[in-house]
Coordinates of C-alpha atoms in Angstrom, one line a residue:
Chain A
M20 CA 36.2 23.1 20.3
N21 CA 33.8 20.1 20.4
E22 CA 32.5 18.5 17.3
K23 CA 28.9 19.5 16.5
I24 CA 26.9 16.5 15.2
L25 CA 23.4 15.9 13.9
I26 CA 22.0 12.4 14.0
V27 CA 19.1 11.7 11.7
D28 CA 17.4 8.3 12.1
D29 CA 13.7 7.4 12.4
D30 CA 14.5 5.0 15.2
E31 CA 14.2 7.2 18.3
A32 CA 15.9 4.8 20.6
F33 CA 18.9 4.5 18.3
C34 CA 19.2 8.3 18.0
R35 CA 18.9 8.8 21.8
L36 CA 21.5 6.1 22.7
L37 CA 24.1 7.0 20.1
A38 CA 23.7 10.7 21.0
E39 CA 24.3 9.9 24.7
R40 CA 27.4 7.9 23.9
M41 CA 28.8 10.7 21.7
R42 CA 28.1 13.2 24.4
H43 CA 30.2 11.1 26.8
R44 CA 33.0 11.7 24.2
D45 CA 32.5 15.5 24.5
M46 CA 30.7 16.0 21.3
E47 CA 27.7 18.3 20.9
V48 CA 24.9 16.3 19.5
E49 CA 21.4 17.0 18.3
T50 CA 19.0 14.4 16.9
A51 CA 16.1 14.4 14.4
V52 CA 13.8 11.5 13.7
S53 CA 12.9 12.6 10.2
A54 CA 14.6 14.2 7.2
A55 CA 12.1 17.1 7.5
E56 CA 13.1 17.8 11.1
A57 CA 16.8 17.6 10.2
L58 CA 16.4 20.1 7.4
Q59 CA 14.7 22.5 9.8
L60 CA 17.6 22.1 12.2
L61 CA 20.1 22.7 9.4
E62 CA 18.2 25.9 8.5
R63 CA 19.3 27.5 11.7
K64 CA 22.5 25.7 12.6
A65 CA 25.7 24.3 11.0
F66 CA 27.1 20.9 12.0
D67 CA 30.5 19.5 11.6
A68 CA 28.9 16.2 10.5
V69 CA 25.5 14.9 9.8
L70 CA 24.9 11.1 10.4
L71 CA 22.0 10.3 8.1
D72 CA 20.1 7.0 7.9
L73 CA 19.7 5.9 4.3
M74 CA 16.3 4.2 4.8
M75 CA 13.8 6.6 6.3
P76 CA 10.0 7.0 5.9
E77 CA 8.6 9.7 3.7
M78 CA 12.0 11.1 2.5
D79 CA 14.8 8.7 2.1
G80 CA 18.5 9.4 2.8
I81 CA 19.4 10.1 -0.8
E82 CA 16.7 12.8 -1.2
A83 CA 17.6 14.2 2.2
L84 CA 21.2 14.3 1.3
K85 CA 20.5 16.3 -1.9
R86 CA 18.4 18.9 0.1
M87 CA 21.0 19.2 2.8
L88 CA 23.7 20.0 0.4
E89 CA 21.5 22.5 -1.4
K90 CA 20.9 24.2 1.9
R91 CA 24.5 24.0 3.2
P92 CA 27.0 22.8 0.5
E93 CA 29.8 22.5 3.0
T94 CA 27.8 19.9 5.1
Q95 CA 29.7 16.6 5.6
V96 CA 27.2 13.8 5.5
I97 CA 28.0 10.3 6.7
L98 CA 25.3 7.8 5.7
L99 CA 24.2 5.1 8.1
T100 CA 23.0 1.9 6.5
G101 CA 22.3 -1.7 7.4
Y102 CA 23.6 -3.0 4.0
P103 CA 25.6 -0.9 1.6
S104 CA 24.4 -1.4 -2.0
V105 CA 26.9 -0.5 -4.6
S106 CA 24.4 1.5 -6.8
R107 CA 23.1 3.5 -3.9
G108 CA 26.6 4.0 -2.5
V109 CA 27.9 5.3 -5.8
E110 CA 24.9 7.6 -6.1
A111 CA 25.3 9.0 -2.6
L112 CA 29.1 9.6 -3.1
K113 CA 28.4 11.3 -6.5
L114 CA 25.9 13.5 -4.8
G115 CA 28.5 14.5 -2.2
A116 CA 28.2 12.2 0.8
L117 CA 31.5 11.9 2.7
D118 CA 31.2 8.2 3.5
F119 CA 29.1 5.3 4.7
I120 CA 29.0 3.6 8.1
L121 CA 27.3 0.3 8.7
K122 CA 24.8 -0.5 11.4
P123 CA 25.4 -1.6 14.1
V124 CA 27.8 1.3 14.5
D125 CA 31.4 0.9 15.6
L126 CA 31.8 4.1 17.6
N127 CA 35.6 4.2 17.2
E128 CA 35.2 4.0 13.4
L129 CA 32.5 6.6 13.5
T130 CA 34.6 9.0 15.7
E131 CA 37.4 8.7 13.1
K132 CA 35.0 9.6 10.3
I133 CA 33.6 12.5 12.2
R134 CA 37.1 13.9 12.6
Q135 CA 37.7 13.6 8.9
A136 CA 34.3 15.3 8.3
R137 CA 35.2 18.2 10.6
T138 CA 38.5 18.7 8.9
G139 CA 36.8 18.5 5.5
R140 CA 34.2 21.0 6.5
L141 CA 36.7 23.5 7.9
I142 CA 38.6 23.4 4.7
L143 CA 35.5 24.1 2.6
V144 CA 34.4 26.9 4.9
E145 CA 37.8 28.5 4.8
K146 CA 37.9 28.2 1.0
K147 CA 34.5 29.8 0.9
N148 CA 35.6 32.6 3.2
R149 CA 38.7 33.2 1.1
E150 CA 36.7 33.5 -2.1
K151 CA 34.3 35.9 -0.4
I152 CA 37.2 38.1 0.7
R153 CA 38.8 37.9 -2.8
R154 CA 35.5 39.0 -4.3
I155 CA 35.1 41.9 -1.9
L156 CA 38.7 43.0 -2.7
T157 CA 38.3 42.8 -6.4
E158 CA 35.0 44.7 -6.4
Chain B
M2 CA 2.4 -29.0 -5.3
A3 CA 0.1 -28.2 -8.2
T4 CA -1.6 -25.6 -6.1
R5 CA 1.6 -23.9 -5.3
G6 CA 3.4 -24.3 -8.6
P7 CA 1.7 -21.5 -10.6
L8 CA 2.4 -19.0 -7.7
F9 CA 6.1 -19.0 -8.2
A10 CA 6.3 -16.6 -11.1
P11 CA 9.1 -14.0 -11.3
A12 CA 6.7 -11.5 -9.6
D13 CA 6.3 -13.9 -6.7
M14 CA 10.1 -14.2 -6.3
R15 CA 10.5 -10.5 -6.5
F16 CA 7.9 -10.0 -3.8
F17 CA 9.5 -12.6 -1.6
G18 CA 12.9 -11.0 -2.1
Q19 CA 11.7 -7.4 -1.4
V20 CA 9.9 -8.4 1.8
S21 CA 12.8 -10.5 3.1
A22 CA 15.3 -7.7 2.4
A23 CA 13.1 -5.1 4.1
V24 CA 12.9 -7.4 7.1
T25 CA 16.6 -7.7 7.4
H26 CA 16.9 -3.9 7.6
D27 CA 14.5 -4.0 10.5
V28 CA 16.6 -6.7 12.2
K29 CA 19.7 -4.6 11.7
N30 CA 18.0 -1.7 13.4
V31 CA 17.2 -3.8 16.4
L32 CA 20.8 -4.9 16.5
A33 CA 22.0 -1.3 16.2
V34 CA 19.9 -0.3 19.3
I35 CA 21.2 -3.3 21.3
Q36 CA 24.7 -2.4 20.3
E37 CA 24.2 1.2 21.5
N38 CA 22.8 -0.1 24.8
A39 CA 25.8 -2.4 25.2
G40 CA 28.1 0.5 24.4
L41 CA 26.4 2.7 26.9
L42 CA 26.8 0.0 29.6
E43 CA 30.5 0.0 28.7
D44 CA 30.7 3.8 29.1
L45 CA 28.9 3.7 32.5
C46 CA 31.3 1.0 33.7
G47 CA 34.3 3.0 32.5
M48 CA 32.9 6.0 34.4
A49 CA 32.4 3.9 37.5
E50 CA 36.0 2.7 37.3
R51 CA 37.0 6.4 37.3
G52 CA 35.1 7.0 40.5
R53 CA 31.7 8.1 39.4
P54 CA 29.0 6.1 41.2
L55 CA 26.9 3.7 39.2
D56 CA 23.4 5.1 38.4
V57 CA 21.3 2.1 39.2
P58 CA 18.0 3.5 37.8
R59 CA 19.8 4.2 34.6
L60 CA 21.1 0.6 34.5
K61 CA 17.5 -0.6 35.0
R62 CA 16.3 1.5 32.1
I63 CA 19.0 0.0 29.9
A64 CA 18.0 -3.5 30.9
R65 CA 14.3 -2.7 30.1
E66 CA 15.3 -1.3 26.8
L67 CA 17.3 -4.4 25.9
Q68 CA 14.3 -6.5 26.8
Q69 CA 12.1 -4.4 24.6
Q70 CA 14.5 -4.7 21.7
V71 CA 14.7 -8.5 22.1
G72 CA 10.9 -8.5 22.0
R73 CA 10.9 -6.4 18.9
G74 CA 13.5 -8.6 17.3
D75 CA 11.5 -11.7 18.2
R76 CA 8.3 -10.4 16.6
I77 CA 10.2 -9.5 13.4
I78 CA 11.9 -12.9 13.2
T79 CA 8.7 -14.8 14.1
S80 CA 6.9 -13.0 11.3
M81 CA 9.8 -13.7 8.9
N82 CA 9.8 -17.3 9.8
R83 CA 6.0 -17.6 9.2
F84 CA 6.5 -15.8 5.9
A85 CA 9.4 -18.0 4.8
H86 CA 7.3 -21.1 5.6
S87 CA 4.4 -19.8 3.5
V88 CA 6.2 -20.8 0.3
D89 CA 6.9 -24.4 1.4
E90 CA 3.4 -25.2 2.7
D91 CA 0.5 -26.6 0.9
P92 CA -3.0 -25.1 1.4
K93 CA -3.8 -25.4 5.1
A94 CA -5.8 -23.8 7.9
V95 CA -4.1 -20.4 8.2
E96 CA -4.5 -19.0 11.7
V97 CA -5.8 -15.4 11.1
S98 CA -4.6 -13.6 14.2
G99 CA -1.0 -14.7 13.4
L100 CA -1.4 -13.8 9.8
L101 CA -2.6 -10.3 10.6
E102 CA 0.3 -9.8 13.1
M103 CA 2.7 -11.0 10.4
M104 CA 1.2 -8.6 7.8
A105 CA 1.6 -5.7 10.2
V106 CA 5.2 -6.5 11.0
L107 CA 6.3 -7.2 7.4
S108 CA 4.5 -4.1 5.9
R109 CA 5.7 -1.7 8.6
R110 CA 8.7 -0.4 6.6
F111 CA 6.9 -0.3 3.3
L112 CA 3.9 1.6 4.7
A113 CA 6.1 3.9 6.8
A114 CA 7.9 5.0 3.6
K115 CA 4.5 6.4 2.5
G116 CA 3.9 8.0 5.9
L117 CA 1.3 5.3 6.8
R118 CA 0.9 2.7 9.5
L119 CA -1.3 -0.4 9.7
T120 CA -3.6 -1.4 12.5
T121 CA -5.1 -4.9 12.5
V122 CA -8.4 -6.0 14.0
P123 CA -7.9 -9.7 14.8
P124 CA -10.8 -12.0 15.1
A125 CA -11.4 -14.6 17.8
P126 CA -8.1 -16.4 18.5
A127 CA -9.3 -19.7 16.9
A128 CA -10.3 -18.2 13.6
S129 CA -8.6 -19.6 10.5
V130 CA -9.0 -19.8 6.8
D131 CA -8.2 -22.7 4.5
A132 CA -5.9 -21.3 1.9
P133 CA -2.4 -21.6 0.3
P134 CA -0.5 -19.4 2.8
F135 CA 1.7 -17.7 0.3
G136 CA -1.1 -17.0 -2.1
L137 CA -3.1 -15.4 0.7
I138 CA -0.2 -13.2 1.8
R139 CA 0.4 -12.2 -1.8
L140 CA -3.2 -11.2 -2.3
L141 CA -3.4 -9.2 1.0
W142 CA -0.1 -7.5 0.2
F143 CA -1.2 -6.7 -3.3
C144 CA -4.4 -5.0 -1.9
L145 CA -2.4 -3.2 0.8
E146 CA 0.1 -1.9 -1.7
H147 CA -2.6 -0.6 -4.0
T148 CA -4.7 1.0 -1.3
A149 CA -1.6 2.5 0.4
A150 CA -0.8 4.1 -3.0
L151 CA -4.1 6.1 -2.7
G152 CA -3.0 7.6 0.6
A153 CA -5.0 7.6 3.8
P154 CA -6.5 10.7 5.4
G155 CA -6.0 9.4 8.9
K156 CA -2.4 8.1 8.0
T157 CA -3.6 4.7 9.1
L158 CA -4.9 1.7 7.2
E159 CA -6.9 -1.0 9.0
L160 CA -6.7 -4.6 8.1
A161 CA -9.6 -6.6 9.6
F162 CA -11.0 -10.1 9.3
E163 CA -14.8 -10.5 9.7
V164 CA -17.3 -13.3 9.0
S165 CA -20.7 -12.3 7.8
G166 CA -23.6 -14.0 6.1
A167 CA -21.7 -13.6 2.9
G168 CA -18.8 -15.5 4.3
P169 CA -15.3 -14.7 5.7
A170 CA -13.6 -11.7 4.4
F171 CA -10.6 -9.4 5.0
H172 CA -11.3 -5.7 5.0
I173 CA -8.9 -2.9 4.3
R174 CA -10.2 0.4 5.5
G175 CA -9.0 4.0 5.8
F176 CA -7.6 4.7 2.4
A177 CA -8.5 7.8 0.4
P178 CA -11.5 6.9 -1.8
P179 CA -10.4 7.3 -5.4
A180 CA -12.6 9.5 -7.6
N181 CA -13.1 6.7 -10.1
G182 CA -13.5 3.9 -7.7
L183 CA -11.2 0.9 -7.6
S184 CA -12.5 -0.7 -10.8
A185 CA -9.1 -0.4 -12.5
L186 CA -7.4 -2.2 -9.7
L187 CA -10.0 -4.9 -9.4
S188 CA -9.9 -5.8 -13.0
T189 CA -6.1 -6.0 -13.4
E190 CA -4.6 -9.3 -14.6
S191 CA -2.6 -9.5 -11.3
A192 CA -5.7 -9.1 -9.2
R193 CA -7.5 -11.8 -11.2
A194 CA -4.6 -14.2 -11.0
L195 CA -4.1 -13.8 -7.3
C196 CA -7.8 -14.2 -6.7
A197 CA -8.0 -17.3 -8.9
T198 CA -5.4 -19.0 -6.7
L199 CA -7.6 -18.6 -3.6
G200 CA -11.1 -18.6 -5.1
A201 CA -11.4 -15.1 -3.7
T202 CA -13.2 -12.0 -4.9
L203 CA -12.3 -8.4 -4.5
A204 CA -15.0 -5.8 -4.0
S205 CA -14.8 -2.2 -3.0
R206 CA -17.0 0.3 -1.2
P207 CA -15.0 3.3 -2.5
E208 CA -17.2 5.9 -0.8
A209 CA -16.3 4.3 2.5
G210 CA -12.6 3.8 1.6
E211 CA -13.0 0.1 2.0
L212 CA -11.7 -2.9 0.0
V213 CA -13.2 -6.3 0.8
I214 CA -11.3 -9.5 0.0
R215 CA -13.9 -12.2 0.2
L216 CA -13.0 -15.8 0.6
S217 CA -15.2 -18.8 -0.3
P218 CA -17.6 -19.5 2.6
P219 CA -16.4 -23.0 3.5
C220 CA -12.9 -21.9 4.2
V221 CA -13.4 -20.5 7.7
G222 CA -12.9 -22.6 10.9
G223 CA -10.1 -24.8 9.7
T224 CA -12.1 -27.6 8.2
G225 CA -12.9 -28.7 4.7
P226 CA -10.8 -28.7 1.6
A227 CA -9.0 -25.6 0.2
P228 CA -11.4 -23.7 -2.0
L229 CA -9.3 -23.6 -5.1
T230 CA -12.1 -22.7 -7.5
Q231 CA -12.4 -20.6 -10.6
P232 CA -12.2 -16.9 -10.0
R233 CA -15.5 -15.2 -9.5
P234 CA -16.2 -11.8 -11.1
T235 CA -14.8 -8.9 -9.3
G236 CA -16.3 -5.5 -9.0
E237 CA -17.6 -2.6 -7.0
E238 CA -19.8 -3.4 -4.1
R239 CA -22.4 -0.9 -3.0

């Protein structure tokens, strides 16, 4: 099964180009140019990984990350940033981000992180399902 | 140097740092798009090597996009260069069209964070004002920052330069008129200090969502000494 990825970045050209390259690598990719649009997409669909720009207009990456994890706690978010700042990095990781990746993006590195994200998500989903079954059985 | 010395307070350094850092993010974004285009070319070459014919119109689009990104990067770096030089220049004739272009480029990220954009209305190409460049940028930024905080019904602020009988002035338009006018802003110590550096006055026409940054009359056209006079009273303009 192909990895399902959501790219969230206010730079439309960046989203479009990265999406095209990822599709060449057999990934299923959707894009959003704002955090609000991304949250709407997450409402109706789960992704193996969300690539989220840290610096976006109106709602920045940290706020978007919080809302995404509220909506779908198993979401694996990889933050995209030009410059990693220690304080923001720590904050994002504490909030539940999987990792950071620097712009300009190294696609091999990103692909590796996406694989990790997918594995991480599958483990969380399975755990959640097991808990659900256990609850049903005990009830 | 005496005219520049008092400008370099900690707040000035913070301002310079914030703007410079924001610009580097914009440059990174340009590089990121160039990198993706280069990666795409690599992908297309790889596909061609495996027997898929090269899509020439696609290649042309990539070339066009690369040129656009180089243009975007060039505008950002030119503005950053102008901004960087503003701190090492004495009062001089500041060319207004270039100044407005620089303000638009440098403030893009800051305004976008508030869901706003800036349009500029440049004057005739030769228009200039005699002023300490950094002081002028600081004052314009200060005014943009405070008017942007009020929000803008049309999501766009306008920065214009006009010369009337009252002299040359920058105008910021389009912000949401605050219920109690702009008196609080106009009378702050920061506003007074920034105006003092330039001999400028701030006046507002709140009902029109307009802030006027008026410069001393002799400073248009690139002749005459820099008008470093005492601050004039600031207030609401009806």
